[in-house]
Amino acid sequence: MFPFKVPEKFRIIAHRGASAYAPENTMAAFKLAMETGAEEVELDVQLSSDGIPFICHDAVLSRYGHENVILEETCSEKLLSLDMGSWFSPYQFKGERMIKLSELFDEFRNTFTYHIEIKGSAPALIRETLRTIQSAKLMDNCIFTSFKKDALSEFKSLVPSAKRGWLVAEQTDEILSICGELGLFQICPKLEKLTPEHVEKAQRAGLESRVWGISTNPVKAKEDIQYALSCDCDGMTINWPDWLTHG
């Protein structure tokens, strides 16, 4: 049945905001996520050259129309001047800009649970991200994710109570064991190689199983959603948050 009905505790996470309908990781995408009823959003964080956490997925901004601009080598003033909407739709979103993490928090406060992926490689990224979150008093609203085990360990050393999730291409018993050692809250496997057994093992180990990798193709995405739900996972990131509803 469409939209897909999911259990009340299932995490419907708007991937980079409602990124099927607006340019990813922009204020427009997060506002649309809220308007479609999303209570959780996923976003990517990198650090500008002057140490400000910005929300953006790509390290190099060519995909957004800014050839060879490297985010971590660019100051915040320049980043704020870039058009991040025209690549998606020059008619509807021209002039939509990149936003700072602090701006997202100022706009939405505790409206959302924020799934924050540590995307950049700047040494100060995690500390500055935490500083921004603590300043906004939103630590309880945040779940931190990364493909990098060292980043998850750093979070634990700085804020032992921080909820963390490990993004992995494929779940293995060894990875589950490391999740336990790190005291993680979630394991975040790619849908492509997910099985119901993986989900069962993760949940038995006390972890949430939060899936990523739902297709950006609308037809394939519906098949992916059906499969993910058949595995009884605990949540997923999705570009169409309005395709799922609790009930």
Short mmCIF file of C-alpha atoms in Angstrom, two decimals:
data_model
loop_
_atom_site.label_atom_id
_atom_site.label_comp_id
_atom_site.label_asym_id
_atom_site.label_seq_id
_atom_site.Cartn_x
_atom_site.Cartn_y
_atom_site.Cartn_z
CA MET A 1 0.00 0.00 0.00
CA PHE A 2 1.25 3.49 -0.79
CA PRO A 3 2.25 5.44 1.13
CA PHE A 4 3.98 2.70 3.07
CA LYS A 5 2.71 2.19 6.62
CA VAL A 6 5.45 1.68 9.20
CA PRO A 7 5.43 1.07 12.98
CA GLU A 8 5.31 4.11 15.26
CA LYS A 9 8.92 3.67 16.38
CA PHE A 10 10.26 3.31 12.83
CA ARG A 11 12.66 6.12 11.93
CA ILE A 12 11.52 7.92 8.76
CA ILE A 13 14.61 10.02 8.07
CA ALA A 14 14.51 12.69 5.37
CA HIS A 15 17.77 12.15 3.50
CA ARG A 16 19.57 15.51 3.23
CA GLY A 17 16.11 16.94 3.81
CA ALA A 18 13.31 16.17 1.37
CA SER A 19 15.97 15.89 -1.33
CA ALA A 20 13.66 14.46 -4.00
CA TYR A 21 11.81 17.77 -4.02
CA ALA A 22 14.46 20.40 -3.27
CA PRO A 23 18.25 20.73 -3.53
CA GLU A 24 19.86 18.49 -0.93
CA ASN A 25 21.07 19.88 2.39
CA THR A 26 19.55 23.34 1.80
CA MET A 27 17.08 25.20 3.97
CA ALA A 28 14.45 24.58 1.29
CA ALA A 29 14.96 20.82 1.57
CA PHE A 30 14.67 20.83 5.36
CA LYS A 31 11.59 23.08 5.31
CA LEU A 32 9.93 20.72 2.84
CA ALA A 33 10.85 17.80 5.08
CA MET A 34 9.03 19.47 7.95
CA GLU A 35 6.04 20.31 5.74
CA THR A 36 5.75 16.68 4.61
CA GLY A 37 5.63 15.57 8.25
CA ALA A 38 9.19 14.34 8.74
CA GLU A 39 10.37 14.28 12.33
CA GLU A 40 13.93 13.19 11.57
CA VAL A 41 16.47 14.50 9.05
CA GLU A 42 19.86 13.34 7.85
CA LEU A 43 22.59 15.83 6.96
CA ASP A 44 26.29 15.96 6.18
CA VAL A 45 28.75 18.23 7.98
CA GLN A 46 32.08 19.64 6.80
CA LEU A 47 34.28 22.45 8.09
CA SER A 48 35.04 25.64 6.16
CA SER A 49 38.63 26.89 6.00
CA ASP A 50 37.85 29.31 8.86
CA GLY A 51 36.44 26.58 11.09
CA ILE A 52 32.66 26.86 10.64
CA PRO A 53 30.54 23.66 10.33
CA PHE A 54 28.59 23.75 7.05
CA ILE A 55 25.97 21.33 5.76
CA CYS A 56 27.08 19.77 2.47
CA HIS A 57 27.64 16.26 1.13
CA ASP A 58 30.37 16.65 -1.50
CA ALA A 59 33.95 17.63 -0.65
CA VAL A 60 34.36 19.20 -4.11
CA LEU A 61 31.42 21.32 -5.23
CA SER A 62 31.52 20.58 -8.98
CA ARG A 63 28.21 18.67 -8.91
CA TYR A 64 26.51 21.83 -7.67
CA GLY A 65 27.94 23.96 -10.48
CA HIS A 66 31.11 25.21 -8.74
CA GLU A 67 33.96 23.52 -10.59
CA ASN A 68 36.95 22.55 -8.44
CA VAL A 69 35.77 24.46 -5.36
CA ILE A 70 36.92 22.43 -2.34
CA LEU A 71 34.72 23.12 0.67
CA GLU A 72 37.37 22.66 3.35
CA GLU A 73 39.70 25.06 1.50
CA THR A 74 37.03 27.77 1.16
CA CYS A 75 36.11 30.42 3.74
CA SER A 76 32.61 30.75 5.13
CA GLU A 77 31.96 34.11 3.44
CA LYS A 78 32.60 32.56 0.02
CA LEU A 79 30.57 29.42 0.77
CA LEU A 80 27.58 31.52 1.82
CA SER A 81 27.68 33.34 -1.52
CA LEU A 82 27.42 30.19 -3.67
CA ASP A 83 24.22 29.28 -5.51
CA MET A 84 23.38 25.75 -4.34
CA GLY A 85 19.95 25.53 -5.96
CA SER A 86 20.29 26.08 -9.70
CA TRP A 87 21.86 22.66 -10.34
CA PHE A 88 18.60 21.12 -9.07
CA SER A 89 16.17 23.59 -10.67
CA PRO A 90 17.30 26.98 -12.00
CA TYR A 91 13.69 28.17 -12.09
CA GLN A 92 12.52 27.15 -8.63
CA PHE A 93 15.67 27.17 -6.50
CA LYS A 94 18.13 29.63 -8.04
CA GLY A 95 19.95 31.44 -5.24
CA GLU A 96 19.31 28.79 -2.59
CA ARG A 97 22.53 28.82 -0.60
CA MET A 98 24.63 26.56 1.53
CA ILE A 99 23.79 26.78 5.22
CA LYS A 100 25.77 26.59 8.43
CA LEU A 101 24.87 23.94 10.98
CA SER A 102 24.03 26.71 13.43
CA GLU A 103 21.49 28.16 10.98
CA LEU A 104 19.68 24.84 10.73
CA PHE A 105 19.42 24.66 14.51
CA ASP A 106 18.27 28.28 14.75
CA GLU A 107 15.49 27.57 12.25
CA PHE A 108 14.18 24.24 13.56
CA ARG A 109 15.45 23.88 17.14
CA ASN A 110 14.01 20.63 18.57
CA THR A 111 11.54 20.08 15.71
CA PHE A 112 13.78 17.29 14.40
CA THR A 113 15.98 14.45 15.45
CA TYR A 114 19.19 15.24 13.54
CA HIS A 115 21.21 12.37 12.06
CA ILE A 116 24.54 14.11 11.51
CA GLU A 117 27.05 12.39 9.25
CA ILE A 118 30.65 13.47 9.76
CA LYS A 119 31.66 13.92 6.14
CA GLY A 120 34.75 16.09 6.13
CA SER A 121 38.31 15.32 7.17
CA ALA A 122 39.33 18.54 8.96
CA PRO A 123 40.89 17.65 12.34
CA ALA A 124 38.68 20.13 14.21
CA LEU A 125 35.41 19.05 12.56
CA ILE A 126 34.05 16.91 15.39
CA ARG A 127 34.98 19.40 18.11
CA GLU A 128 33.44 22.33 16.24
CA THR A 129 30.32 20.31 15.41
CA LEU A 130 29.90 19.43 19.08
CA ARG A 131 30.51 23.05 20.08
CA THR A 132 27.70 24.17 17.75
CA ILE A 133 25.31 21.51 19.07
CA GLN A 134 26.10 22.25 22.70
CA SER A 135 25.62 25.98 22.10
CA ALA A 136 22.17 25.22 20.68
CA LYS A 137 21.45 22.83 23.60
CA LEU A 138 20.38 20.11 21.16
CA MET A 139 22.66 17.22 22.08
CA ASP A 140 19.70 15.02 23.00
CA ASN A 141 18.28 15.59 19.50
CA CYS A 142 21.38 14.36 17.68
CA ILE A 143 22.63 11.00 16.44
CA PHE A 144 26.13 11.01 14.94
CA THR A 145 27.07 8.74 12.05
CA SER A 146 30.25 8.06 10.14
CA PHE A 147 31.93 5.50 7.93
CA LYS A 148 35.08 6.13 10.00
CA LYS A 149 35.54 4.11 13.16
CA ASP A 150 38.05 6.67 14.49
CA ALA A 151 35.44 9.44 14.24
CA LEU A 152 32.99 7.39 16.29
CA SER A 153 35.69 6.78 18.89
CA GLU A 154 36.47 10.50 19.06
CA PHE A 155 32.82 11.29 19.72
CA LYS A 156 32.83 8.79 22.58
CA SER A 157 35.93 10.34 24.13
CA LEU A 158 34.49 13.86 23.94
CA VAL A 159 30.85 13.09 24.82
CA PRO A 160 30.52 9.54 26.18
CA SER A 161 26.71 9.73 26.15
CA ALA A 162 26.49 10.75 22.47
CA LYS A 163 24.39 8.39 20.33
CA ARG A 164 26.48 7.09 17.43
CA GLY A 165 25.92 4.92 14.38
CA TRP A 166 28.41 3.20 12.08
CA LEU A 167 27.71 3.47 8.36
CA VAL A 168 28.88 0.28 6.67
CA ALA A 169 28.75 -1.16 3.16
CA GLU A 170 28.01 -4.61 4.56
CA GLN A 171 27.27 -5.90 8.04
CA THR A 172 29.55 -8.65 9.34
CA ASP A 173 29.93 -10.40 12.69
CA GLU A 174 33.27 -8.63 13.18
CA ILE A 175 31.64 -5.23 12.62
CA LEU A 176 28.88 -6.11 15.09
CA SER A 177 31.51 -7.02 17.65
CA ILE A 178 33.28 -3.68 17.16
CA CYS A 179 29.93 -1.89 17.53
CA GLY A 180 29.65 -3.47 20.95
CA GLU A 181 33.19 -2.45 21.90
CA LEU A 182 32.49 1.14 20.86
CA GLY A 183 29.14 1.24 22.67
CA LEU A 184 27.27 2.27 19.53
CA PHE A 185 23.56 3.00 19.33
CA GLN A 186 23.04 2.05 15.68
CA ILE A 187 24.51 0.04 12.88
CA CYS A 188 23.70 1.59 9.50
CA PRO A 189 24.12 -1.01 6.74
CA LYS A 190 23.70 -0.42 3.03
CA LEU A 191 20.44 -1.90 1.78
CA GLU A 192 22.10 -3.66 -1.16
CA LYS A 193 23.51 -6.48 0.97
CA LEU A 194 21.05 -6.40 3.86
CA THR A 195 19.24 -9.56 4.94
CA PRO A 196 16.60 -10.18 7.63
CA GLU A 197 19.27 -12.16 9.49
CA HIS A 198 21.50 -9.08 9.63
CA VAL A 199 18.71 -7.05 11.20
CA GLU A 200 17.89 -9.78 13.70
CA LYS A 201 21.55 -10.09 14.75
CA ALA A 202 21.91 -6.33 15.16
CA GLN A 203 18.78 -6.04 17.26
CA ARG A 204 19.82 -9.01 19.38
CA ALA A 205 23.08 -7.16 20.03
CA GLY A 206 21.09 -4.17 21.31
CA LEU A 207 21.57 -2.03 18.20
CA GLU A 208 19.13 -0.22 16.00
CA SER A 209 19.40 -1.28 12.35
CA ARG A 210 19.09 1.93 10.30
CA VAL A 211 19.36 1.38 6.56
CA TRP A 212 20.90 3.62 3.90
CA GLY A 213 21.20 3.32 0.12
CA ILE A 214 17.54 3.52 -0.97
CA SER A 215 17.60 4.20 -4.71
CA THR A 216 17.16 7.71 -6.07
CA ASN A 217 15.12 6.22 -8.94
CA PRO A 218 11.43 6.43 -7.94
CA VAL A 219 10.48 3.01 -9.33
CA LYS A 220 13.48 1.23 -7.81
CA ALA A 221 13.07 3.18 -4.56
CA LYS A 222 9.63 1.67 -3.96
CA GLU A 223 11.07 -1.82 -4.41
CA ASP A 224 13.92 -0.95 -2.04
CA ILE A 225 11.51 0.33 0.61
CA GLN A 226 9.40 -2.82 0.41
CA TYR A 227 12.49 -4.98 0.81
CA ALA A 228 13.87 -2.94 3.71
CA LEU A 229 10.55 -3.16 5.53
CA SER A 230 10.41 -6.92 4.93
CA CYS A 231 13.73 -7.15 6.80
CA ASP A 232 12.13 -5.48 9.87
CA CYS A 233 14.79 -2.78 10.11
CA ASP A 234 14.34 0.12 12.55
CA GLY A 235 14.55 3.00 10.09
CA MET A 236 15.88 4.32 6.82
CA THR A 237 17.05 7.46 5.11
CA ILE A 238 14.84 8.35 2.16
CA ASN A 239 14.64 11.20 -0.34
CA TRP A 240 10.81 11.02 -0.30
CA PRO A 241 9.91 11.18 3.41
CA ASP A 242 6.23 11.54 2.54
CA TRP A 243 6.26 8.03 1.05
CA LEU A 244 6.25 6.53 4.54
CA THR A 245 3.78 7.16 7.31
CA HIS A 246 3.38 5.87 10.84
CA GLY A 247 0.29 3.86 11.55
#
